[in-house]
Structures are given as C-alpha cells and as structure tokens.
Amino acid sequence: MEHPHRPHEALLALEDAAPLSGVVSAPRHVRPGAALLCFLHGRGEAQPMDPVTAMTMHGPLHAESALDTEGLALPFVVVAPQLPLAGDLWYEQIDRVAALVRRIETRYATDPTRRYLTGFSFGGNGVFDLGHRLPGFWSALWAVDPPRRPEPDLAAPLWLSLGSSARATAAESVKLLHSIALGEDDDDAPPDASRVHLDQGEDHVGTARRAYADVRIYRWLLRHRRDDDEAAPSRI
C-alpha cells in the first residue's frame, strides 16, 4: 500500500497563501479530529524550488517518515509552507503561518487542541520564533537541529532533536529547557515529560532523517493538547 505522504500526486499545492507556497498532505480518509502538524523547512528549500521537491527533501513528508499509510496510528494532516526567500526568516511569516494553519483546520476538520509545529535547521529556529510569538497557539513544538538556542520563555512543550548544528548550544539549551535526555534504547519518553532532548550522534541531514523516522516523537506530540481550543494567537 502506498504511503500517502510520499507520492507526489498526493501532495496538494497550497492555494491563496502568497507570498508563501508549499503543500498540504493528508491521509486518504481524514477522520474529523485528526491532528495537524505544520512543518517549517530549512535554508535550502525556499522558493523558487518546486514545492513538492522541497517539502519532501526533509521532514515528515520525506520517504522515510514514520507517518503510517492511512493516518490511523499517527493521525496527522501535514501542512508545509514554503518561504519566498531563503534565510532565517520564518519570524517574518508568523501571522501568515497562523492564518494558514487555521484555514487547513477548517478544511479538514482537524482538532484545534492538537496543533503541532516542527522544523528542521532554520525551520527549527522558526519553531522557536513562532513558539515564542504565538504562546497560546501550539499544542507542542519540535525543533530538529536548530542552529541557535531556544527562547527562554517558550510556553508549549518542546522536543529538541540535537545534531551537528545544535550541539554548539546544546548545553545552554538543555539548561534553559530543564529538559530530560532520552536514550537511544528508551522505548518512549516519560509520560509527563514536557521538555525532551535526544542526540543520536548524527550530522545535520542525518539528524533530520533519524528524527522524522522516529515514531516515539510523533507519539509524544500527540500526548499534548491545548487546554483552550479558542486560545488566540497572541503576539508579543
């Protein structure tokens, strides 16, 4: 059975999102109340690269992703916006990303209490930026090998996947987060863990491959729900 997030024909181009482009991907039969996962790409995948090619290079839409074939065990609709310019620039698109997420939620009837944000490389920096500036918006955050440390006052739970770019700030990041280290052989994160970090000893791209293929992290995300599904995306 084909993986719904891998075939190019299953990835729908985002419409009416300019200056962003990108794709949205959903299981063949989306059940009301599925979770939404927003993915922020890194420096090399901005426009004018073809959005399908760009959004399947790394992240949850990569061929080795742990997302299952029918979205049953891991019920995510994935939205992957694409920046108009390359760079550490997700902070410029905060309002547009929030509006896009709300539109996708309405379209697919996803659960607004299960709204997650992940990103790789500069997209990991974007997780910090959007998590900081939209403190009541996300159910949980997942940054994969971000080049800089997290904001000190992130409100949402955070999983930090450490790789070669993040190791320079790892000690400071772990101290800021008071995060729990997950071991390579651990079956799962502790049920009550709201700050987790994992270093699998990989380089930059290898960290993304291992992270997005790790079912434990998707399951950890799904444990976290926002208390108030009407919480506004407040700005600071």
PDB file of C-alpha atoms in Angstrom, residues 75-214:
ATOM      1  CA  PRO A  75      -3.364  10.766  12.594  1.00  0.00           C
ATOM      2  CA  PHE A  76      -1.763  13.901  11.157  1.00  0.00           C
ATOM      3  CA  VAL A  77      -2.686  16.283   8.404  1.00  0.00           C
ATOM      4  CA  VAL A  78       0.629  17.871   7.382  1.00  0.00           C
ATOM      5  CA  VAL A  79       0.923  21.420   6.083  1.00  0.00           C
ATOM      6  CA  ALA A  80       4.324  22.567   4.831  1.00  0.00           C
ATOM      7  CA  PRO A  81       4.554  26.244   3.808  1.00  0.00           C
ATOM      8  CA  GLN A  82       7.449  27.462   1.685  1.00  0.00           C
ATOM      9  CA  LEU A  83       9.271  30.761   2.206  1.00  0.00           C
ATOM     10  CA  PRO A  84       9.511  33.241  -0.674  1.00  0.00           C
ATOM     11  CA  LEU A  85      13.199  33.847   0.119  1.00  0.00           C
ATOM     12  CA  ALA A  86      15.894  31.650   1.637  1.00  0.00           C
ATOM     13  CA  GLY A  87      17.173  32.514   5.099  1.00  0.00           C
ATOM     14  CA  ASP A  88      16.434  32.513   8.818  1.00  0.00           C
ATOM     15  CA  LEU A  89      13.199  34.331   8.036  1.00  0.00           C
ATOM     16  CA  TRP A  90      10.269  32.406   9.476  1.00  0.00           C
ATOM     17  CA  TYR A  91       9.720  35.220  12.004  1.00  0.00           C
ATOM     18  CA  GLU A  92       8.572  37.376   9.055  1.00  0.00           C
ATOM     19  CA  GLN A  93       5.724  34.953   8.297  1.00  0.00           C
ATOM     20  CA  ILE A  94       4.243  34.426  11.763  1.00  0.00           C
ATOM     21  CA  ASP A  95       0.785  35.805  11.008  1.00  0.00           C
ATOM     22  CA  ARG A  96       0.607  34.102   7.606  1.00  0.00           C
ATOM     23  CA  VAL A  97       1.561  30.704   9.018  1.00  0.00           C
ATOM     24  CA  ALA A  98      -1.038  31.043  11.794  1.00  0.00           C
ATOM     25  CA  ALA A  99      -3.726  32.013   9.288  1.00  0.00           C
ATOM     26  CA  LEU A 100      -2.751  29.125   7.009  1.00  0.00           C
ATOM     27  CA  VAL A 101      -2.966  26.630   9.865  1.00  0.00           C
ATOM     28  CA  ARG A 102      -6.451  27.864  10.734  1.00  0.00           C
ATOM     29  CA  ARG A 103      -7.580  27.501   7.105  1.00  0.00           C
ATOM     30  CA  ILE A 104      -6.281  23.932   6.912  1.00  0.00           C
ATOM     31  CA  GLU A 105      -8.002  23.118  10.216  1.00  0.00           C
ATOM     32  CA  THR A 106     -11.300  24.341   8.805  1.00  0.00           C
ATOM     33  CA  ARG A 107     -10.820  22.482   5.528  1.00  0.00           C
ATOM     34  CA  TYR A 108     -10.017  19.105   7.109  1.00  0.00           C
ATOM     35  CA  ALA A 109     -11.893  19.478  10.429  1.00  0.00           C
ATOM     36  CA  THR A 110      -8.719  18.779  12.390  1.00  0.00           C
ATOM     37  CA  ASP A 111      -8.691  19.132  16.170  1.00  0.00           C
ATOM     38  CA  PRO A 112      -7.534  22.660  17.172  1.00  0.00           C
ATOM     39  CA  THR A 113      -6.362  21.317  20.524  1.00  0.00           C
ATOM     40  CA  ARG A 114      -3.881  19.081  18.678  1.00  0.00           C
ATOM     41  CA  ARG A 115      -1.937  21.647  16.659  1.00  0.00           C
ATOM     42  CA  TYR A 116       1.807  20.960  16.399  1.00  0.00           C
ATOM     43  CA  LEU A 117       4.798  22.768  14.935  1.00  0.00           C
ATOM     44  CA  THR A 118       8.066  21.241  13.775  1.00  0.00           C
ATOM     45  CA  GLY A 119      11.003  22.493  11.728  1.00  0.00           C
ATOM     46  CA  PHE A 120      14.465  21.496  10.577  1.00  0.00           C
ATOM     47  CA  SER A 121      17.597  23.681  10.573  1.00  0.00           C
ATOM     48  CA  PHE A 122      16.477  27.296  10.030  1.00  0.00           C
ATOM     49  CA  GLY A 123      12.990  25.827  10.318  1.00  0.00           C
ATOM     50  CA  GLY A 124      13.991  24.728  13.827  1.00  0.00           C
ATOM     51  CA  ASN A 125      14.823  28.360  14.541  1.00  0.00           C
ATOM     52  CA  GLY A 126      11.393  29.149  13.159  1.00  0.00           C
ATOM     53  CA  VAL A 127       9.866  26.781  15.719  1.00  0.00           C
ATOM     54  CA  PHE A 128      11.455  28.896  18.450  1.00  0.00           C
ATOM     55  CA  ASP A 129      10.301  32.151  16.829  1.00  0.00           C
ATOM     56  CA  LEU A 130       6.708  31.068  16.251  1.00  0.00           C
ATOM     57  CA  GLY A 131       6.518  29.261  19.575  1.00  0.00           C
ATOM     58  CA  HIS A 132       7.692  32.407  21.358  1.00  0.00           C
ATOM     59  CA  ARG A 133       5.486  34.840  19.459  1.00  0.00           C
ATOM     60  CA  LEU A 134       2.367  32.632  19.453  1.00  0.00           C
ATOM     61  CA  PRO A 135       2.453  31.316  23.019  1.00  0.00           C
ATOM     62  CA  GLY A 136      -1.144  30.052  23.177  1.00  0.00           C
ATOM     63  CA  PHE A 137      -1.365  28.699  19.660  1.00  0.00           C
ATOM     64  CA  TRP A 138       0.625  25.433  19.560  1.00  0.00           C
ATOM     65  CA  SER A 139      -0.016  22.213  21.484  1.00  0.00           C
ATOM     66  CA  ALA A 140       3.661  21.196  21.329  1.00  0.00           C
ATOM     67  CA  LEU A 141       6.847  22.121  19.488  1.00  0.00           C
ATOM     68  CA  TRP A 142       9.567  20.004  17.852  1.00  0.00           C
ATOM     69  CA  ALA A 143      12.830  21.588  16.710  1.00  0.00           C
ATOM     70  CA  VAL A 144      15.250  19.449  14.678  1.00  0.00           C
ATOM     71  CA  ASP A 145      18.921  20.516  14.724  1.00  0.00           C
ATOM     72  CA  PRO A 146      18.313  24.269  15.036  1.00  0.00           C
ATOM     73  CA  PRO A 147      21.465  26.438  14.753  1.00  0.00           C
ATOM     74  CA  ARG A 148      20.514  28.611  17.737  1.00  0.00           C
ATOM     75  CA  ARG A 149      19.245  28.069  21.242  1.00  0.00           C
ATOM     76  CA  PRO A 150      15.529  28.256  22.147  1.00  0.00           C
ATOM     77  CA  GLU A 151      13.780  31.289  23.536  1.00  0.00           C
ATOM     78  CA  PRO A 152      13.848  31.198  27.350  1.00  0.00           C
ATOM     79  CA  ASP A 153      10.083  31.576  27.827  1.00  0.00           C
ATOM     80  CA  LEU A 154       8.567  29.071  25.421  1.00  0.00           C
ATOM     81  CA  ALA A 155       5.152  28.142  26.775  1.00  0.00           C
ATOM     82  CA  ALA A 156       4.448  24.946  24.844  1.00  0.00           C
ATOM     83  CA  PRO A 157       6.088  21.561  25.456  1.00  0.00           C
ATOM     84  CA  LEU A 158       9.214  21.125  23.332  1.00  0.00           C
ATOM     85  CA  TRP A 159      11.163  18.195  21.895  1.00  0.00           C
ATOM     86  CA  LEU A 160      14.684  19.107  20.787  1.00  0.00           C
ATOM     87  CA  SER A 161      16.416  16.774  18.321  1.00  0.00           C
ATOM     88  CA  LEU A 162      20.119  17.569  18.607  1.00  0.00           C
ATOM     89  CA  GLY A 163      22.547  17.283  15.713  1.00  0.00           C
ATOM     90  CA  SER A 164      25.741  18.874  14.477  1.00  0.00           C
ATOM     91  CA  SER A 165      24.278  22.393  14.227  1.00  0.00           C
ATOM     92  CA  ALA A 166      22.591  22.331  17.637  1.00  0.00           C
ATOM     93  CA  ARG A 167      25.484  20.834  19.587  1.00  0.00           C
ATOM     94  CA  ALA A 168      27.282  24.183  19.880  1.00  0.00           C
ATOM     95  CA  THR A 169      24.427  25.495  22.009  1.00  0.00           C
ATOM     96  CA  ALA A 170      23.216  22.164  23.401  1.00  0.00           C
ATOM     97  CA  ALA A 171      24.390  22.625  26.995  1.00  0.00           C
ATOM     98  CA  GLU A 172      22.810  26.078  27.209  1.00  0.00           C
ATOM     99  CA  SER A 173      19.610  24.892  25.518  1.00  0.00           C
ATOM    100  CA  VAL A 174      19.206  21.915  27.833  1.00  0.00           C
ATOM    101  CA  LYS A 175      19.782  24.158  30.858  1.00  0.00           C
ATOM    102  CA  LEU A 176      17.202  26.665  29.618  1.00  0.00           C
ATOM    103  CA  LEU A 177      14.637  23.966  28.943  1.00  0.00           C
ATOM    104  CA  HIS A 178      15.303  21.797  32.012  1.00  0.00           C
ATOM    105  CA  SER A 179      14.816  19.006  29.509  1.00  0.00           C
ATOM    106  CA  ILE A 180      15.033  15.262  30.016  1.00  0.00           C
ATOM    107  CA  ALA A 181      17.518  13.299  27.921  1.00  0.00           C
ATOM    108  CA  LEU A 182      16.005  10.380  26.045  1.00  0.00           C
ATOM    109  CA  GLY A 183      18.318   7.435  25.469  1.00  0.00           C
ATOM    110  CA  GLU A 184      18.710   5.724  22.120  1.00  0.00           C
ATOM    111  CA  ASP A 185      17.327   2.485  23.555  1.00  0.00           C
ATOM    112  CA  ASP A 186      14.447   4.038  25.502  1.00  0.00           C
ATOM    113  CA  ASP A 187      11.119   2.787  24.205  1.00  0.00           C
ATOM    114  CA  ASP A 188       9.387   6.088  24.863  1.00  0.00           C
ATOM    115  CA  ALA A 189       9.674   9.415  26.645  1.00  0.00           C
ATOM    116  CA  PRO A 190       8.314   9.569  30.207  1.00  0.00           C
ATOM    117  CA  PRO A 191       4.552  10.225  30.069  1.00  0.00           C
ATOM    118  CA  ASP A 192       4.801  13.512  31.969  1.00  0.00           C
ATOM    119  CA  ALA A 193       7.863  14.876  30.130  1.00  0.00           C
ATOM    120  CA  SER A 194       7.201  18.345  28.694  1.00  0.00           C
ATOM    121  CA  ARG A 195      10.827  19.051  27.708  1.00  0.00           C
ATOM    122  CA  VAL A 196      12.820  16.318  25.989  1.00  0.00           C
ATOM    123  CA  HIS A 197      16.104  16.272  24.101  1.00  0.00           C
ATOM    124  CA  LEU A 198      17.660  13.485  22.063  1.00  0.00           C
ATOM    125  CA  ASP A 199      21.098  13.354  20.438  1.00  0.00           C
ATOM    126  CA  GLN A 200      21.614  10.392  18.120  1.00  0.00           C
ATOM    127  CA  GLY A 201      25.119  11.436  17.104  1.00  0.00           C
ATOM    128  CA  GLU A 202      24.223  12.311  13.524  1.00  0.00           C
ATOM    129  CA  ASP A 203      25.281  15.139  11.245  1.00  0.00           C
ATOM    130  CA  HIS A 204      22.835  17.820  10.119  1.00  0.00           C
ATOM    131  CA  VAL A 205      20.882  15.927   7.468  1.00  0.00           C
ATOM    132  CA  GLY A 206      21.291  12.622   9.295  1.00  0.00           C
ATOM    133  CA  THR A 207      19.615  14.143  12.337  1.00  0.00           C
ATOM    134  CA  ALA A 208      16.576  15.056  10.230  1.00  0.00           C
ATOM    135  CA  ARG A 209      16.399  11.571   8.727  1.00  0.00           C
ATOM    136  CA  ARG A 210      16.551   9.864  12.121  1.00  0.00           C
ATOM    137  CA  ALA A 211      14.214  12.316  13.834  1.00  0.00           C
ATOM    138  CA  TYR A 212      11.371  12.229  11.336  1.00  0.00           C
ATOM    139  CA  ALA A 213      11.579   8.450  11.119  1.00  0.00           C
ATOM    140  CA  ASP A 214      11.225   8.128  14.908  1.00  0.00           C
TER     141      ASP A 214
END
